[in-house]
C-alpha cells in the first residue's frame, strides 16, 4: 500500500500555524453580514453558494481543505491511506469524535453519509464522488472506500461539503417518507459535528449559530475550538447598507464588498479590508456552433474568437470594473486552482493583431452580435459597455441584452445564446470540476458553447483516473494550452473575495473555494476602533 | 343595513377579480423563460438533474392541469410549498406579510401626519414663503428615487447620528416600530408629497366655494368653517388618491425592504421571481391583491362616510 499517513501532530501543527500570533480571547459573538440568506442546509441536496459557503461550520467532513484551498488536512479522519492500485481509500476515524447531540460518530454514520452523497438520484453534487463504488466499515473506528477506478481527486472530494458526515439514526427518525422530506425536517435543526450548531433561524433576517461543545479541534490555547460563543449571520442584501452597518458597529464583518468601495474601506480606521485569494474567474462565453437560433454564427470561426480576445483590453476592464482589485488570467482556471498552468496574460491587448485576424477570417467589416447581461448587475453592465466600445474598434457591434438570471440560464442551457458574461468558482481543490464544465464536452458541451476538442476529451478522461501526479500535471497543462488557445471564452479577470472586518475580528478566513471558516475566529474585547 | 349590503356586494365582487388575478399571475410566471430547477441549479445544471427536479415538482404536466390543481388546492386554502425555501407558502406569507403591512401602515400614517397640516399651511399661505418652501421641499422628495432617499436617511440618522438602527427589523414589537421608522419615513416622503399637493389644491378650490363664504357670512367661527366645511369636502379626492397610492406604497416597499434589510413580503416576492419559485410568487401576489382590494374597499367606505350620497 502507498501510505499517506498524517497524524495528530501534523494536525496540531497546521492548526497552530493558522492562528494569529496574538493571544486569543474566548467568548463573545461575531455578527457577519451576508448578501443573501441560506436556503436549505442539507449537505447533499443543497444547490447554492449561500448554503455551501456556511455548511462547513455546521457539518464536518472526513478531511478538511487547507486554508490556501490547495491541500487536505485531518478532519473527522485522522489518518488515511490510498492503496497502491489507487482503488481503495482507508480512513481512520478520530477517536472520541461526537455529533453535536453528544452521540459518538460511528463508521455506520460515515458509510451511510457517503453512500447517500454518492447516490446519483440525490442532489446535484454526486458527480464529485462518482468514482465511489462502495463504502464499508473497517473495524470499530475506520471506513474503507472502494472505487470503481483510481480517482486522483478522491481525497480532495472528501473535503467537499456534500461528503459531510451526518447522524444516520437521527436523520432517519425524522418524519416523512422520502429522503427529501426527512432532509427538510432535519435541516431545520441540523445535527452535525462542525464547530457550531444552528440555534435559531429567522428566514430572510438572521441565523444564529452557537458553539458545539463536542467539537474535536483544539485552539492555540489548548482548549477546544471554537473560540466564539456564537456567530450571527444577518441578511443585508444591499451593499451600501451592509457597509453602513459595519461602520456603525451593527456588524463585525461584511461579505461581497463592491470593488468600487474597497479602496475607501482600506483607508478607514477600525476596518480591515481583506482580499482573500479565490478561484473566482470572470469571462465571456461564446457560442461556437455554426448556427445560432437559425442564423450563421461568425463566432464559430476560431480566428474571430482570437480577434475578440486580442481586442479586449483586460487591464482597462480590471481598472474600471474591479477598481484594480482583479488581475489578468493566465489560464481559463484561476491561479489558485491546483494544477493551474500558464504564464502571463492570455491574449494581451493588441488591436492591430485583432483587426488582422478579423480580416483574415473574412469579417473585415465586422458583424452584429448580442451579449446577455444580468439585469441590475452593475459589474456586468460596465463590462458589457466597455466591450461594446473595445469590440467596436474591430467592427463588432455588440448589442447588450439585459435579462434576469433564470432567463439567461434558460437560453444558455438550450444553446440559444451568442454570448454571455459568466463567472465561476471551484467547489473542490482540484482542476477536474472546472475542466469538466469548461472543456470536457460530454458534461455540458463545454459551457453550452458547442465547443469540442477530441484531444481535450481524451486527456480529461485519462486524467480522471491518473494516479501518477506528474503525468496528471502534464495532462492538465496540455488541456489548458489547447483550451486557452482555441476555446469558447474571452477570459477577463480573476478576483479575490472582498470581505471587510472590524479590526477586533481575528482568525476568520474565506478559503479560495468560498467557504467561510469561523472555527478559529475570535473577537478581541479591547476594540481598537 | 344599506351600508352592510354595499360591503357584502363589494366582497362578492372581489372573488372573480381574485380568480382573474390568479389566472394572470399563473400564466405570467409560467410563461417567463426559465424554470425553478434551472433557476435553483444555475449555470452548472445538468439536463438530467433539471428534468428530474421539474418532474418531481409536477412541472412537466400540461399547463391547464397545473392551473386546475392550483385552483383545487387554493379552494382548500393550500397555496403550496416554496420550491426554494421548502416551507409552506401560507406560513411564509404569515411570517412576511405582517412585516410589509406594518411598514405600509406606518408609512401611510407618517405620510398623512406630514401632509395634512402642511397642506393646510401651504393653502392658507398661498404663494407666500411658507407655501413655496413646503412645495419646494416636497418636490425634491418626490423627484428622488426611493432607494436613494433611504440611503441618505440611513447614512445620516443611522450611521452618523446613530438615532436609529441601520436596517434590520428588531425582535420585539417596540423594536419593530423603532427599526421601521426610517424605512417608513422613506416611503412616506414621496406619498406625503403627492397627498400634500392634491390636498392643497382641493382646499384652495373648496375655500373659494360659495357655501364656504355662506358659512363664514353666517358667523361660524373660522376653525369650524375650516374643519367642517373645507377639510371634509377637500378630503374626498385626497382619500381616493390615498387609497390608490397604497398599491404604489406596497410596490415601494419591495425596494425599501431591500435597502433596509427588512424581511418582508416584497423581498420574498422579488427573490421568488428571480428563483422562479412559482407557488410563492402566486401566493404573495394573491395576498397582496387581497390587501390592495380591501384597501380600495376601505377607501370607498371612507368616502361614503365623508359624503353619504356616494353609497346610493
CSV table of C-alpha atoms in Angstrom, one decimal, chain B residues 122 128-144 193 196-197 200:
chain,number,residue,atom,x,y,z
B,122,UNK,CA,-49.5,75.9,2.3
B,128,UNK,CA,-46.1,83.1,0.3
B,129,UNK,CA,-42.7,81.9,1.7
B,130,UNK,CA,-44.2,79.0,3.7
B,131,UNK,CA,-46.1,77.7,0.7
B,132,UNK,CA,-43.1,78.0,-1.6
B,133,UNK,CA,-40.8,76.3,1.0
B,134,UNK,CA,-43.2,73.4,1.6
B,135,UNK,CA,-43.9,72.8,-2.0
B,136,UNK,CA,-40.2,73.1,-3.0
B,137,UNK,CA,-39.1,70.7,-0.3
B,138,UNK,CA,-41.7,68.1,-1.2
B,139,UNK,CA,-40.8,68.5,-4.9
B,140,UNK,CA,-37.2,67.4,-4.0
B,141,UNK,CA,-38.6,64.4,-2.1
B,142,UNK,CA,-40.8,63.5,-4.9
B,143,UNK,CA,-38.1,63.6,-7.6
B,144,UNK,CA,-35.6,61.5,-5.7
B,193,UNK,CA,-45.7,64.9,-1.3
B,196,UNK,CA,-50.0,67.4,0.1
B,197,UNK,CA,-50.1,68.7,-3.4
B,200,UNK,CA,-53.6,71.9,-1.0
